Each structure stands twice: as structure tokens, then as C-alpha cells.
XYZ file of C-alpha atoms in Angstrom:
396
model
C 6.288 -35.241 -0.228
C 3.294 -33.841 -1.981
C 4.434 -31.358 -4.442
C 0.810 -30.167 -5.366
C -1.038 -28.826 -1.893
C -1.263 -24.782 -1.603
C 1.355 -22.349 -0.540
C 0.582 -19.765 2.599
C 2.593 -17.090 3.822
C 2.594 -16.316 7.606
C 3.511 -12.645 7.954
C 5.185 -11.592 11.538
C 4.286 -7.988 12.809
C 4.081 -9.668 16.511
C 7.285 -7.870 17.490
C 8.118 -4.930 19.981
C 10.416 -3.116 17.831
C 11.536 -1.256 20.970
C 14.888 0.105 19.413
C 13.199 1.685 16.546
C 10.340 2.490 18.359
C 11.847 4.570 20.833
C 13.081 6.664 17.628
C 9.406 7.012 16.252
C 7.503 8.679 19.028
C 7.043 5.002 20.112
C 5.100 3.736 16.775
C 6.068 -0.267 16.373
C 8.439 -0.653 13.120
C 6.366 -2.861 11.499
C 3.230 -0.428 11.852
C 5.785 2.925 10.165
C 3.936 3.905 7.272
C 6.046 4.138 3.849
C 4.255 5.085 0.376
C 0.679 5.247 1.973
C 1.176 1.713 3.644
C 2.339 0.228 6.718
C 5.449 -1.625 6.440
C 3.509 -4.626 6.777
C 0.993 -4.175 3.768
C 4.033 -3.784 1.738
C 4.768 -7.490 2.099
C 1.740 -9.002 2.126
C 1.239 -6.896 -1.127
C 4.403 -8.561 -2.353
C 3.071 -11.879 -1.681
C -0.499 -11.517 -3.177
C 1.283 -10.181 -6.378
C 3.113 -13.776 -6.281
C 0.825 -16.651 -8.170
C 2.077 -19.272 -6.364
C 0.923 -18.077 -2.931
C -2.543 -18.684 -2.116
C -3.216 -17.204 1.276
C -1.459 -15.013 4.438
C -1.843 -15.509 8.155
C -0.875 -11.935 9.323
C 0.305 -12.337 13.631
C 0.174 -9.177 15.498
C 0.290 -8.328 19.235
C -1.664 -9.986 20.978
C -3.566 -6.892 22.997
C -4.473 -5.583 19.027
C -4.939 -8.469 17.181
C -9.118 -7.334 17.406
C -8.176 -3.682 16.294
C -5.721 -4.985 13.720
C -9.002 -7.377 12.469
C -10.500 -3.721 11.228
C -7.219 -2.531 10.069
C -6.244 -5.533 7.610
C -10.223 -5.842 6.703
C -9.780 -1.827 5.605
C -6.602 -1.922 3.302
C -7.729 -4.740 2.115
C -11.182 -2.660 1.332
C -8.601 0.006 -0.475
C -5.975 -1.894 -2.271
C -7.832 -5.657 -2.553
C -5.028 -8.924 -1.740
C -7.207 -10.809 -3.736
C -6.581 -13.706 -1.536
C -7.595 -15.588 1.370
C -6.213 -14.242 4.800
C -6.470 -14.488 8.532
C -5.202 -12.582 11.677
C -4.233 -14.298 14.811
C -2.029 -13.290 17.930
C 1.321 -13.997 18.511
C 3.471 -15.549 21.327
C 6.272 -14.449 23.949
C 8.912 -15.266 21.512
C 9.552 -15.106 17.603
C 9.043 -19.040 17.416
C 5.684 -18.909 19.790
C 4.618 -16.619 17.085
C 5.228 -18.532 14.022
C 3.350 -22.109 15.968
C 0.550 -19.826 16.409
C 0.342 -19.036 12.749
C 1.375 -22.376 11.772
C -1.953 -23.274 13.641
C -3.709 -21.097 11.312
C -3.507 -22.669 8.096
C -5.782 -23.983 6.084
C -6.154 -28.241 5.518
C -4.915 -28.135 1.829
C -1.678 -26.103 3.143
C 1.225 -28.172 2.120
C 4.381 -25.322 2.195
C 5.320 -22.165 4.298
C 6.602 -19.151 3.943
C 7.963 -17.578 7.113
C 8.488 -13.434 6.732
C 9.387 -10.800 9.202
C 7.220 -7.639 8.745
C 10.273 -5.345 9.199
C 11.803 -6.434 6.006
C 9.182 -4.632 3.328
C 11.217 -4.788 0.175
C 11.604 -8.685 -0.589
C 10.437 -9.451 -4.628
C 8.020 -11.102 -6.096
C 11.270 -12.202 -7.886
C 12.878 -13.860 -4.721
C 9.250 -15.311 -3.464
C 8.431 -17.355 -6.638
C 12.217 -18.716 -6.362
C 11.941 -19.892 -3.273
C 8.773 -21.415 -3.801
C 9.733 -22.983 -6.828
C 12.569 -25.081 -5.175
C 10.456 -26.117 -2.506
C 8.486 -27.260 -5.082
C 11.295 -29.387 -6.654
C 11.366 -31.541 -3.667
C 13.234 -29.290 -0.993
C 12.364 -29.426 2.685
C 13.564 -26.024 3.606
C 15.044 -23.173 1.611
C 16.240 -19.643 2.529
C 17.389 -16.459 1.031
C 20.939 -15.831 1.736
C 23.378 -13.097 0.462
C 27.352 -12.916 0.321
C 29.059 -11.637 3.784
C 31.319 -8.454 2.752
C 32.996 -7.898 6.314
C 35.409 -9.998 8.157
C 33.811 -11.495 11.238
C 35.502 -12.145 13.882
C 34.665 -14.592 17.243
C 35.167 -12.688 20.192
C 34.905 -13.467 24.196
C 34.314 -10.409 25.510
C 37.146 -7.743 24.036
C 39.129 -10.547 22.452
C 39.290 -12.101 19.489
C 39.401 -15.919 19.404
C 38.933 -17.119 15.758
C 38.342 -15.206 12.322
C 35.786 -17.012 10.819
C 36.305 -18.071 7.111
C 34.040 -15.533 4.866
C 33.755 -17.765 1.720
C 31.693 -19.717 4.349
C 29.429 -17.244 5.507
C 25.978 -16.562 4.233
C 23.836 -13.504 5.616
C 19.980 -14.875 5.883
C 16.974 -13.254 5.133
C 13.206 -13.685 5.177
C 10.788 -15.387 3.297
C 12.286 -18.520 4.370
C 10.028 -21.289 2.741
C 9.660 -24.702 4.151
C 7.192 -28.357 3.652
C 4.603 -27.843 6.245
C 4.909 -31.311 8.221
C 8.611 -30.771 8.364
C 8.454 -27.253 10.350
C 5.715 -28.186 11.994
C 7.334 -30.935 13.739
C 10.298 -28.974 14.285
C 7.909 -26.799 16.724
C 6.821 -29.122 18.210
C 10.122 -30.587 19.123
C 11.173 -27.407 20.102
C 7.925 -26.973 22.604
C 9.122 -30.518 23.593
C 12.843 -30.076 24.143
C 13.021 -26.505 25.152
C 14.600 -24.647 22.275
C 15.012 -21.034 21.951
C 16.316 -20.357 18.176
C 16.514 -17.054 16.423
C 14.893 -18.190 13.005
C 12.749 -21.293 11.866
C 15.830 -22.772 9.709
C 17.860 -23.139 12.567
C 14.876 -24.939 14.347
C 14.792 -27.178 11.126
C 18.782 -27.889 11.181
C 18.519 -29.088 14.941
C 16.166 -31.051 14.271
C 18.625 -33.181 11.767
C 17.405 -31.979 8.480
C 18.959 -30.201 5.342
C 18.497 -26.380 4.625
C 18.934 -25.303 1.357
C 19.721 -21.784 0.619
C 19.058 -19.584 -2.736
C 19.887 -16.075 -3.636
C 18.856 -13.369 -1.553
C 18.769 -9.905 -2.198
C 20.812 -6.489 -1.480
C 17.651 -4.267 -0.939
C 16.112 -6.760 1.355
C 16.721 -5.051 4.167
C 15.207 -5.398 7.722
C 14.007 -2.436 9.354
C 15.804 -2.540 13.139
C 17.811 0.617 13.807
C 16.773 4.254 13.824
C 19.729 5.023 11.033
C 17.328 2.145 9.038
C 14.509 4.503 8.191
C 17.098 6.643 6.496
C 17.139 4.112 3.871
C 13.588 3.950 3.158
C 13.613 7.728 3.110
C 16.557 7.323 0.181
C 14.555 5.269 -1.429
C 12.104 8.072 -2.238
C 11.689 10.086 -5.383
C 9.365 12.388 -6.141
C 7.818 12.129 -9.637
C 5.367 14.068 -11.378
C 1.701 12.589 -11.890
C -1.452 14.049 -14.091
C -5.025 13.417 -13.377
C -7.958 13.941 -16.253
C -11.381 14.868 -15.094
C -14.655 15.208 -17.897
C -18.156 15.622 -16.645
C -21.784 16.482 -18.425
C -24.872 17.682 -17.110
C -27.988 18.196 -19.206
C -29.821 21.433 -19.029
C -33.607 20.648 -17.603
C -35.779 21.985 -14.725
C -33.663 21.264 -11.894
C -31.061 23.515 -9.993
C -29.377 26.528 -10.562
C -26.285 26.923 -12.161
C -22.810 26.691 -10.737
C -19.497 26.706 -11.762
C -16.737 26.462 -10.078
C -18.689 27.266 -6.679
C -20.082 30.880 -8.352
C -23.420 30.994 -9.074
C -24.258 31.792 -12.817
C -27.134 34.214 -12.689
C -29.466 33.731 -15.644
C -27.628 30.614 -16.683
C -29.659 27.664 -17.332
C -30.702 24.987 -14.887
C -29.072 22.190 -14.957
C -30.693 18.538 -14.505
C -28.263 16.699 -11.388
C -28.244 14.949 -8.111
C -25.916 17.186 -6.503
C -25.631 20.744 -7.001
C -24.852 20.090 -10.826
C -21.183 21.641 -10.798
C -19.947 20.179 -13.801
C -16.672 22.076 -13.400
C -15.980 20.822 -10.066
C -17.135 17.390 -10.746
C -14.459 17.729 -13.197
C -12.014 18.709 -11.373
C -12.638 16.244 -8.490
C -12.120 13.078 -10.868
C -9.086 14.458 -12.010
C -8.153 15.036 -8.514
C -8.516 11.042 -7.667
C -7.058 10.709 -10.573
C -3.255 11.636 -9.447
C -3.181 8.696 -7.145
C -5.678 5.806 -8.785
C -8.266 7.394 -6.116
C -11.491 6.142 -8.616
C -14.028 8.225 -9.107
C -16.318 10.653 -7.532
C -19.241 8.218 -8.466
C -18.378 5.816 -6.461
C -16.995 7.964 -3.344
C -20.423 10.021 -3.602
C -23.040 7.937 -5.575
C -26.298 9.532 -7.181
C -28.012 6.602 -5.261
C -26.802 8.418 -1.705
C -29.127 11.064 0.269
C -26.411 12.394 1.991
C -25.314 13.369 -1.601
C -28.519 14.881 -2.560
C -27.551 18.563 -3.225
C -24.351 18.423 -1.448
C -21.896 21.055 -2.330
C -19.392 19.864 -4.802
C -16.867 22.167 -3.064
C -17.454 19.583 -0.266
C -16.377 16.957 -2.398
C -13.040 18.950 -4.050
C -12.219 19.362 -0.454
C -12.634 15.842 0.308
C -10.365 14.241 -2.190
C -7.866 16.600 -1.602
C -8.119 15.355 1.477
C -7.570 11.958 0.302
C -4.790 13.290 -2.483
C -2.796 14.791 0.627
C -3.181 10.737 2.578
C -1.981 9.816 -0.842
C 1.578 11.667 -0.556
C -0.034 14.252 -3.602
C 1.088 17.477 -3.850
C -1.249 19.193 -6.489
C 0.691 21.745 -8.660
C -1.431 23.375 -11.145
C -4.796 23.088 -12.609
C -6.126 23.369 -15.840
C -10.100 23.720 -16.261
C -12.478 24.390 -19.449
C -16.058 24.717 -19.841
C -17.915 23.522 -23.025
C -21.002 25.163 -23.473
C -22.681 26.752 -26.158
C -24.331 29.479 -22.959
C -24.392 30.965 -21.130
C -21.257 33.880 -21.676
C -18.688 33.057 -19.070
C -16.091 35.265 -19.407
C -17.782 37.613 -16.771
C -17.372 34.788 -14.196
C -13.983 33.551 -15.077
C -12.470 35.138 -12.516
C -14.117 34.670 -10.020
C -14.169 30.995 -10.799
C -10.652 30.911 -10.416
C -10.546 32.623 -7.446
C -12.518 30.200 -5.598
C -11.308 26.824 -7.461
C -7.526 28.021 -5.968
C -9.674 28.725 -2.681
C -11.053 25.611 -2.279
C -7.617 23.677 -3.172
C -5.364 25.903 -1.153
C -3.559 26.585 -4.305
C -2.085 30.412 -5.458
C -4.790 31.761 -7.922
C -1.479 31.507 -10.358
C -1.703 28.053 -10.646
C -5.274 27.548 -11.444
C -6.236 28.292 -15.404
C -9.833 28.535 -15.903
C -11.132 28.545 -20.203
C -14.144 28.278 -22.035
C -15.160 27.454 -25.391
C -18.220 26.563 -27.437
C -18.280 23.800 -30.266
C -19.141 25.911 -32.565
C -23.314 24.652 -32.306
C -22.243 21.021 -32.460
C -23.472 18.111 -30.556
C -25.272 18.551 -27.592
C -23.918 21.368 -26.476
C -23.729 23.323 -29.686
C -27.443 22.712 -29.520
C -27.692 24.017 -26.128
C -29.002 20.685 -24.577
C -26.109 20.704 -21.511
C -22.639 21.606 -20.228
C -19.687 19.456 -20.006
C -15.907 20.410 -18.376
C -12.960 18.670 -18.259
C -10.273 18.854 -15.829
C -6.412 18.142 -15.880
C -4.486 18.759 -12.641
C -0.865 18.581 -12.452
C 0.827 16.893 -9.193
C 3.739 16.097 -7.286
C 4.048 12.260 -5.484
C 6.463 11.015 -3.351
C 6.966 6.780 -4.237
């Protein structure tokens, strides 16, 4: 068995979910969003943060495998795998689903992991222990956790047997197997008309040995309504800070603005934009809060449709993006660094609109200036710089 060939994972979000969906407004579990994400992207983020896995096969419906194309190509675009992946369709069944990925993968794919979508909180931890003892030689291994109930065998309302609990494993997903040894289990499934509930038990019938290795508590799968009550316990809110600085350099160019208030008989300012250093500030800090980047490269100085633009436009855009983000901005904390012109006439007013533009009470927006005492640049009344720091709430 070669011990050396790449590891894939295929990813199943191919299911109906009809339980849970019914609960949701009729959303498909696997497609519930949870810190920004689907539930899916939360695995396949688990698995791209694992070094021994080397690519994903994501399976989706079948009538939006095309849509879900754009969709994985986008997060992707946001929050990069960094790996190799490809979308397919699935099948009728669980098992038609997994063939179809298994038909995916690549030539120098010699091991398989097998995960369910709905089950978003698997390790890195768990992953890289699987794979490592498929590594060591083993056909097939699983994740598999203690049984805490008694469980009974019933027919109908009575009981026939009490199974023996120190016997009893629960199983979970990623379960990890050689290639050439699931693959002919499908196929002698297809063959002999199986219908099997997970690829291990495909594996066992078809005579060969499963090993198992610890599983985990919070590796829950997603299949009731109560279950989203978990993921919403799982939530804490926790405070995050975002730092914004900008410069602009005082030249024939465009009026001066700060904070969306014109500065009569200021100076003009050299800039692309509308050369609001204050907001350009603020706006950086804004992205900040949630690892958003920067306004340079949501708005380049190489764009025409950012030639002039308001910054207020932008503010209001990546508040836009801090509110997708599950950001709750809290307070803001803005200063100007100029040697002129006097601002304290405009202060207010600058406050007034910053809290405008962010929706926020005009209490939790501080607006300073100060001079550096004819220093630098700006002491020499060259330019203007501001710096930003904004206070916010996130849910993770």
C-alpha cells in the first residue's frame, strides 16, 4: 500500500436536510451561516488548515452545483483554501454521493477523507490523527466517541436485548480510508445492491478491518432544530479594535474635507478621491475590526469609479461589510494632525456627521486635533494626516 500518494477530502453538502430545514424558513443545514460562513466553509476551512490534506471535492445538489461553482470560487476569493478544489453533483443517496466524488480525484490521490457538511466543528487535531494512521498502514479509520446511554434493541414497543455499552462506539465524520480499498467497496456495492448508512460499513461488508481512533465531544452533527441551539451557545461576544492612519499632501488639487464638512479656506489637498484624510482614517480602522484589509485595495487610486468619490461612500460601505462581518461598532476615536488650518470651529460639526454616517449616537464619536508642534511634514505645513481607532463588538 503506497504510503506516499496525496490526501483529498470529499466534503458532502449533497443532502436535503429537510428536518432542519423546515425549522429555517427552508434554508438546507449545510448552507446555515455561523461566524460569517456557511456551515460548509467551516470544514473545508478545517481541512485546508490541515498540512497533510492536499485538496477537497466539495458535492452539492445536483440542480446548484453551477450556482454553488460561483459560491465556493467567492469565499474562496475572501478567505483563500490555499488548495486545490473541485465541485461536482451528488447522487440519490449518501453513498451515490461519495462515488461521485470519489470520481473526482486527482491521479496522485492515494487516501480519503469522507466528511458530512453538517458536522462543522471537527479539528485540525482529529484530521491529522486520522490521517496519520492511515498513513501507518491502515485501510480504514474512523472517529469514534464513548456511548453514555444504555441502548436498548427494541421490536416495536418492546425491548428484546440491552446491548453491552463497553462495546459501543458512537461514529463520526472525517472517516479516512486507502483510496483503492473504498473505491472497490463502491463498486461492489453498485454491483451487489447495498444501501449502507456510512462508507465504513460499506468497507466492513466488504470483508475488511476498520480501525477506529478518538473522536471528539464537540463534533457534533447539525440534524435537529434543538441543534442550532448549540451553535448559538457556542457564541461569545468579544470586544475588537481597529487602527486607521492616513496622509495627504497639501498641493493644487481639491478642496478640503474632513470628516464630510468642507473646510473653507483650508488648504487643498493633493488626492485621488475627495482627499478626506479623516475618513480614510476612519474607514481602515473600520476593516480593521474584522481583518476587512484596506481601503486601498477595496477602492484603488488606479479605479475611475474612485476618482473623486465621496469618502462618506466608502465609510458607508465597510460598515456595510463590518455589519456582514457580525461587527457591532461601539465608539470612535478620531484626531487630526495638522499644523492648519484651526479646526476647532469645525469639530463639531465633524462629529455630527462622522456619527451620521455610522449610525452611531454623536456620544460615541470623539473628534481631536493637534499640531506637532512645526515638526515633520506637517509642522512644516506640507500635508494632513489622521488616525482612527474604533471600538467594536463581534460575535465568534
Amino acid at each position: 500500500m503506497s504510503k506516499s500518494g496525496e490526501v483529498w477530502a470529499i466534503l458532502l453538502a449533497a443532502g436535503s436536510g429537510t428536518r432542519l430545514a423546515e425549522a429555517v424558513g427552508g434554508v438546507k443545514k449545510q448552507f446555515l451561516e455561523w461566524k460569517g460562513f456557511p456551515l460548509f466553509w467551516h470544514s473545508a476551512l478545517t481541512f485546508s488548515s490541515t498540512p497533510a490534506v492536499s485538496g477537497i471535492v466539495f458535492v452539492f445538489p445536483p440542480d446548484q452545483v453551477e450556482e454553488m461553482k460561483e459560491v465556493v470560487a467567492g469565499l474562496d476569493g475572501s478567505d483563500s483554501l490555499g488548495m486545490r478544489f473541485k465541485v461536482t453533483a451528488g447522487g440519490m443517496r449518501r453513498q451515490d454521493s461519495v462515488f461521485n466524488g470519489l470520481n473526482e480525484l486527482p491521479a496522485g490521490c492515494t487516501h480519503v477523507l469522507v466528511h458530512d457538511s453538517a458536522r462543522p466543528f471537527a479539528s485540525v487535531k482529529m484530521v491529522s490523527g486520522i490521517v496519520d494512521k492511515l498513513r501507518s498502514g491502515n485501510e480504514a479509520v474512523i472517529p469514534a466517541i464513548d456511548v453514555t446511554d444504555t441502548i436498548k434493541e427494541v421490536n416495536g414497543e418492546i425491548v428484546e436485548k440491552t446491548l453491552l455499552r463497553s462495546r459501543l462506539k458512537a461514529v463520526q465524520t472525517p472517516q479516512g480510508f486507502y483510496l483503492p480499498t473504498l473505491y472497490a467497496a463502491h463498486k461492489q456495492a453498485e454491483e451487489e445492491g447495498w444501501d449502507v448508512t456510512d462508507d465504513a460499513s460499506m468497507v466492513e461488508m466488504a470483508g475488511k478491518t476498520v480501525h477506529i481512533c478518538e473522536g471528539e465531544e464537540g463534533n457534533i452533527k447539525m440534524t435537529n432544530p434543538e441543534d442550532l441551539k448549540k451553535i448559538e451557545e457556542g457564541r461569545r461576544t468579544v470586544p475588537c479594535v481597529g487602527w486607521g492612519y492616513d496622509v495627504h499632501k497639501f498641493g493644487e488639487g481639491r478642496p478640503m474635507v474632513l470628516g464630510g464638512v468642507p473646510i473653507p479656506g483650508g488648504p487643498e489637498v493633493i488626492a485621488h478621491s475627495d482627499g478626506d484624510v479623516l475618513l480614510h482614517a476612519l474607514a481602515d480602522a473600520i476593516l480593521g475590526l474584522f481583518g476587512g484589509g484596506d481601503i486601498g485595495h477595496h477602492f484603488p487610486d488606479t479605479s475611475a469609479a474612485c476618482e473623486n468619490m465621496s469618502s462618506g461612500i466608502i465609510v458607508k460601505e465597510v460598515m456595510t461589510k463590518a455589519e456582514e462581518a457580525g461587527v457591532e461598532v461601539v465608539h470612535v476615536d478620531l484626531t487630526v494632525i495638522s499644523q492648519i488650518p484651526k479646526l476647532s470651529p469645525h469639530r463639531e460639526l465633524i462629529r455630527k456627521n462622522v456619527a451620521s454616517l455610522m449610525g452611531l449616537d454623536k456620544a460615541q464619536v470623539n473628534v481631536k486635533a493637534t499640531t506637532e508642534e512645526k515638526l515633520g511634514f506637517t509642522g512644516e505645513k506640507k500635508g494632513i494626516k489622521a488616525v482612527a481607532a474604533v471600538t467594536g463588538l463581534k460575535k465568534i
